[in-house]
Amino acid sequence: MMMLTAMGRRVAGSFLMIPVLWYFGYFNWWLLAFAHQMLVTITFLVAMAVYLSPQWPDPSMDPVSAVIMNKEDLLPPGSMTHLTLVFYFKDCPDLERVKEDAKALLQYDRFCSVPVPNKSASFESTWRKVTVDFDSHFNEQKVDGEEAFQKALDEYALKPFVQPSNSPLWRMELLRNTNGTSAVVWRLCHSIGDGIGLLPVGYKFARTLDGKPAEPMEFKTRKPKSKSRSKGGITALTRKLNSAIKDIKDVANLANGAFDNCESINQNHKLPALVHNQKRVRCEFDFSLDDIKSIKEATGYTINDIVVALFAGCIRRYMEEMKDPALQLPGEKLKMTGLAPFAQPRGMKPGQVQNKMVFVHFAFPVGESSISGRLEKAHEEFDHLKRSIQVPLLSFITEAGTKLGIEKLLSQENSKIWHRSSWVFSNVPGPREKMVVFGKEMTSFKPYYCNVLHQAIFFSYAGMMSLGLVLDTESIAEPDRLIKCFQEELDAAKKMSDEMLTDNKRNNESNGKEDQKNGEGLRKRM
């Protein structure tokens, strides 16, 4: 039986006001007006109860952390909720230096606390401070060669992460490779924080190459560029209202919409409900950020537009090689969707880490047969998302539902959305310059998350970009082929952009010569 929180009971009780309002003539109109006014009234009562109510019992809590804490009840069965953050080094750091720098974690409450879930009301979940047995959170493992190194990383990234019951949910493993690249592997439960929340924590370990403390990058919400303004204010307002209504309808229909239909990518439609089958493989691909910048220069699209389009092209190539029957469908019927975590604004308070994000649903342009078509469609999709009300709407639903005690119902609906999707997709900009971490120069950094769906994370560092994949092998049978397809798509996009830049240069030179001739002719006539 679903147990409402005190706030949920308050809102339910407030609905008793509806007959009173009706009695005094508030609904003394025809049927359509009655339905409209009742909707307005209910929305008003819920909003008032949520926003004029006391805040979370634990002010440091947030809905995402509360859901992860109560994952047995609120997430698909078998869900793994730990992040694996890998710092790569040619020259392996010393374990004692890793420990010394990692003491910075003790400045943050959640790295010194254990979660206290509340199954009957996740709104009342909290964190409890404990005495930290610091040394027990560290371990050193020696391996010999690349194969053993990658196998150890798979164990850390793809297997369940378990800590003793009274121990904070994080660990650092020093993976010392006696014959190749070494790494520090930082594992932590996602309930501690999201990427933006953890960013300033990670910078505590970092220095610039000249020894100065590294400054965290600032992530600011960019306002989308204004489109050409309409002459009439009413027309512009109507367009915004129509867009908002469309967003609301889209969000409302997601849980009961069509499944993704790319057979060689996603087999979830064959399952009665979404579960984590524990069958995962980790793979990666590194390439130069200059490749993406040259495509950006030639086409004018954003880096995010480009990586989404490249990934969609990679998927289409893979489907062609696997002879996916979905390719027989018209392009507009081909469906592969993803969930992108959108960070929300937050106050960075000293000693606190937060999980303030929502997952926004979007479509990959796999139905487009050309690179230029995929770029255009990716731009249209994400340009709309920047302007849409999906993020504030989903944020409100999550916050309100958790406060009202209906988070289990919301989680069931959310699982239906995930069931119908194929990927969790992130594009994260990292440090532009090389960093010294734990006393050694870091050569690369890669985040991994063993999600219930396929996970794809693009991450940039010091002029390079990496694609880290965690794939369900029951759906994607040949992960190495998928990586090869991405390489081919990137090469094709680079070739296209190089040709465009060459043409642009030739046209500019031709126009320059024409202008020069015109100028000389003008001077002769004068």
Short mmCIF file of C-alpha atoms in Angstrom, two decimals, residues 98-295:
data_model
loop_
_atom_site.label_atom_id
_atom_site.label_comp_id
_atom_site.label_asym_id
_atom_site.label_seq_id
_atom_site.Cartn_x
_atom_site.Cartn_y
_atom_site.Cartn_z
CA VAL A 98 47.23 9.39 -3.26
CA LYS A 99 46.09 9.08 0.36
CA GLU A 100 47.54 12.45 1.30
CA ASP A 101 45.79 14.31 -1.53
CA ALA A 102 42.56 12.35 -1.01
CA LYS A 103 42.26 13.73 2.53
CA ALA A 104 40.58 16.67 0.81
CA LEU A 105 37.50 14.41 0.57
CA LEU A 106 37.04 14.71 4.33
CA GLN A 107 36.06 18.35 3.83
CA TYR A 108 32.80 17.16 2.28
CA ASP A 109 29.92 15.81 4.37
CA ARG A 110 28.86 12.99 2.04
CA PHE A 111 32.36 11.48 1.94
CA CYS A 112 32.19 11.20 5.75
CA SER A 113 28.62 9.88 5.95
CA VAL A 114 26.53 6.84 5.17
CA PRO A 115 23.09 6.96 3.54
CA VAL A 116 20.05 6.30 5.70
CA PRO A 117 17.24 5.32 3.30
CA ASN A 118 13.58 5.51 4.27
CA LYS A 119 11.51 2.97 2.33
CA SER A 120 8.13 4.32 3.41
CA ALA A 121 9.00 7.93 2.52
CA SER A 122 12.20 8.60 0.58
CA PHE A 123 11.58 12.31 1.27
CA GLU A 124 12.76 11.59 4.80
CA SER A 125 15.96 9.77 3.76
CA THR A 126 19.10 11.36 5.14
CA TRP A 127 22.86 11.10 5.67
CA ARG A 128 24.47 10.06 8.95
CA LYS A 129 28.02 11.13 9.80
CA VAL A 130 30.36 8.32 10.84
CA THR A 131 33.96 7.94 11.91
CA VAL A 132 35.92 7.30 8.70
CA ASP A 133 38.50 4.49 8.71
CA PHE A 134 40.42 6.40 6.06
CA ASP A 135 43.12 3.84 5.17
CA SER A 136 40.52 1.13 4.55
CA HIS A 137 39.27 3.08 1.51
CA PHE A 138 42.55 2.52 -0.38
CA ASN A 139 44.15 -0.45 -2.03
CA GLU A 140 47.05 -1.10 -4.43
CA GLN A 141 46.96 -3.79 -7.10
CA LYS A 142 49.86 -4.70 -9.39
CA VAL A 143 49.34 -5.90 -12.94
CA ASP A 144 51.72 -6.71 -15.79
CA GLY A 145 50.79 -5.49 -19.28
CA GLU A 146 47.81 -4.00 -21.08
CA GLU A 147 45.60 -7.10 -21.05
CA ALA A 148 45.81 -7.54 -17.28
CA PHE A 149 45.33 -3.79 -16.81
CA GLN A 150 42.11 -3.70 -18.86
CA LYS A 151 40.81 -6.82 -17.12
CA ALA A 152 41.29 -5.17 -13.73
CA LEU A 153 39.49 -2.03 -14.93
CA ASP A 154 36.57 -4.20 -16.05
CA GLU A 155 36.33 -5.68 -12.56
CA TYR A 156 36.17 -2.23 -11.01
CA ALA A 157 33.76 -0.67 -13.53
CA LEU A 158 31.39 -3.56 -14.29
CA LYS A 159 31.01 -5.44 -11.02
CA PRO A 160 28.85 -4.38 -8.06
CA PHE A 161 30.54 -1.98 -5.65
CA VAL A 162 30.00 -2.93 -2.00
CA GLN A 163 31.31 -1.20 1.13
CA PRO A 164 30.88 -2.27 4.79
CA SER A 165 27.56 -1.13 6.26
CA ASN A 166 29.04 1.66 8.38
CA SER A 167 31.52 2.94 5.79
CA PRO A 168 31.09 5.88 3.36
CA LEU A 169 30.42 4.70 -0.20
CA TRP A 170 33.71 5.47 -1.95
CA ARG A 171 37.06 3.79 -2.63
CA MET A 172 40.32 4.49 -4.46
CA GLU A 173 42.30 1.69 -6.10
CA LEU A 174 45.87 2.26 -7.27
CA LEU A 175 46.33 0.05 -10.33
CA ARG A 176 50.11 -0.17 -10.80
CA ASN A 177 51.06 -1.55 -14.20
CA THR A 178 54.66 -2.79 -14.28
CA ASN A 179 54.58 -2.83 -18.09
CA GLY A 180 52.41 0.03 -19.38
CA THR A 181 49.84 2.64 -18.34
CA SER A 182 48.85 2.80 -14.65
CA ALA A 183 45.72 4.31 -13.09
CA VAL A 184 43.99 5.50 -9.96
CA VAL A 185 40.42 4.19 -10.00
CA TRP A 186 37.97 6.20 -7.91
CA ARG A 187 34.69 4.43 -7.29
CA LEU A 188 31.80 6.08 -5.49
CA CYS A 189 28.05 5.71 -5.20
CA HIS A 190 26.09 8.06 -7.46
CA SER A 191 23.98 9.07 -4.44
CA ILE A 192 26.96 11.20 -3.31
CA GLY A 193 26.77 13.52 -6.30
CA ASP A 194 26.50 14.08 -10.04
CA GLY A 195 29.26 15.16 -12.42
CA ILE A 196 28.88 18.90 -11.84
CA GLY A 197 28.67 18.39 -8.08
CA LEU A 198 31.80 16.21 -8.03
CA LEU A 199 33.83 18.49 -10.29
CA PRO A 200 35.17 20.84 -7.56
CA VAL A 201 35.96 17.80 -5.41
CA GLY A 202 38.12 16.23 -8.13
CA TYR A 203 40.01 19.48 -8.63
CA LYS A 204 41.20 19.21 -5.02
CA PHE A 205 43.64 16.51 -6.23
CA ALA A 206 44.89 18.55 -9.21
CA ARG A 207 47.67 21.04 -9.91
CA THR A 208 48.71 22.82 -13.07
CA LEU A 209 52.00 21.77 -14.69
CA ASP A 210 53.73 24.71 -13.00
CA GLY A 211 52.51 23.60 -9.57
CA LYS A 212 49.61 26.02 -8.98
CA PRO A 213 46.25 24.78 -7.62
CA ALA A 214 43.95 23.91 -10.51
CA GLU A 215 40.82 26.02 -10.82
CA PRO A 216 37.55 24.19 -11.56
CA MET A 217 35.80 25.03 -14.82
CA GLU A 218 32.61 27.03 -14.40
CA PHE A 219 29.52 25.62 -16.01
CA LYS A 220 26.99 28.32 -16.78
CA THR A 221 23.61 27.79 -18.34
CA ARG A 222 23.81 29.25 -21.83
CA LYS A 223 20.81 31.11 -23.09
CA PRO A 224 19.88 29.93 -26.58
CA LYS A 225 20.43 32.46 -29.34
CA SER A 226 17.27 34.37 -30.09
CA LYS A 227 15.61 33.47 -33.33
CA SER A 228 14.27 36.23 -35.54
CA ARG A 229 11.71 38.10 -33.53
CA SER A 230 8.15 38.17 -34.66
CA LYS A 231 6.61 41.54 -35.45
CA GLY A 232 3.72 40.84 -33.13
CA GLY A 233 4.15 40.03 -29.44
CA ILE A 234 0.99 37.93 -29.47
CA THR A 235 2.40 35.70 -32.21
CA ALA A 236 5.63 35.14 -30.26
CA LEU A 237 3.67 34.38 -27.09
CA THR A 238 1.43 31.95 -28.95
CA ARG A 239 4.49 30.16 -30.37
CA LYS A 240 5.96 29.80 -26.87
CA LEU A 241 2.67 28.51 -25.45
CA ASN A 242 2.32 25.97 -28.26
CA SER A 243 5.90 24.81 -27.65
CA ALA A 244 5.23 24.47 -23.92
CA ILE A 245 2.03 22.50 -24.55
CA LYS A 246 3.92 20.20 -26.93
CA ASP A 247 6.63 19.62 -24.30
CA ILE A 248 4.00 18.76 -21.68
CA LYS A 249 2.29 16.33 -24.07
CA ASP A 250 5.61 14.75 -25.01
CA VAL A 251 6.59 14.21 -21.36
CA ALA A 252 3.13 12.82 -20.54
CA ASN A 253 3.27 10.34 -23.45
CA LEU A 254 6.83 9.07 -22.98
CA ALA A 255 5.96 6.26 -20.56
CA ASN A 256 3.45 4.74 -22.98
CA GLY A 257 5.11 5.62 -26.28
CA ALA A 258 6.65 3.34 -28.86
CA PHE A 259 9.77 1.30 -28.12
CA ASP A 260 13.02 1.95 -29.97
CA ASN A 261 13.04 -0.35 -33.02
CA CYS A 262 16.75 -0.78 -33.90
CA GLU A 263 17.03 -4.55 -33.35
CA SER A 264 20.84 -4.75 -33.43
CA ILE A 265 21.09 -2.04 -30.72
CA ASN A 266 18.23 -2.61 -28.32
CA GLN A 267 16.37 -5.80 -27.38
CA ASN A 268 14.49 -4.29 -24.41
CA HIS A 269 11.15 -4.40 -26.21
CA LYS A 270 11.25 -8.19 -25.81
CA LEU A 271 11.31 -7.89 -22.01
CA PRO A 272 8.11 -7.42 -19.95
CA ALA A 273 9.98 -4.97 -17.69
CA LEU A 274 13.40 -3.34 -17.57
CA VAL A 275 16.09 -5.17 -15.55
CA HIS A 276 19.87 -4.95 -15.30
CA ASN A 277 21.09 -8.31 -16.64
CA GLN A 278 24.72 -7.75 -15.42
CA LYS A 279 26.02 -8.58 -18.94
CA ARG A 280 28.20 -5.60 -19.74
CA VAL A 281 31.38 -4.87 -21.64
CA ARG A 282 33.52 -1.72 -21.46
CA CYS A 283 35.18 -0.24 -24.55
CA GLU A 284 36.74 3.08 -25.48
CA PHE A 285 38.02 5.20 -28.33
CA ASP A 286 40.35 8.24 -28.22
CA PHE A 287 40.65 10.93 -30.88
CA SER A 288 41.82 14.52 -31.27
CA LEU A 289 39.52 17.36 -30.22
CA ASP A 290 40.87 19.27 -33.24
CA ASP A 291 38.95 16.83 -35.46
CA ILE A 292 35.69 18.00 -33.87
CA LYS A 293 36.76 21.65 -33.98
CA SER A 294 37.49 21.43 -37.73
CA ILE A 295 33.99 20.01 -38.32
#
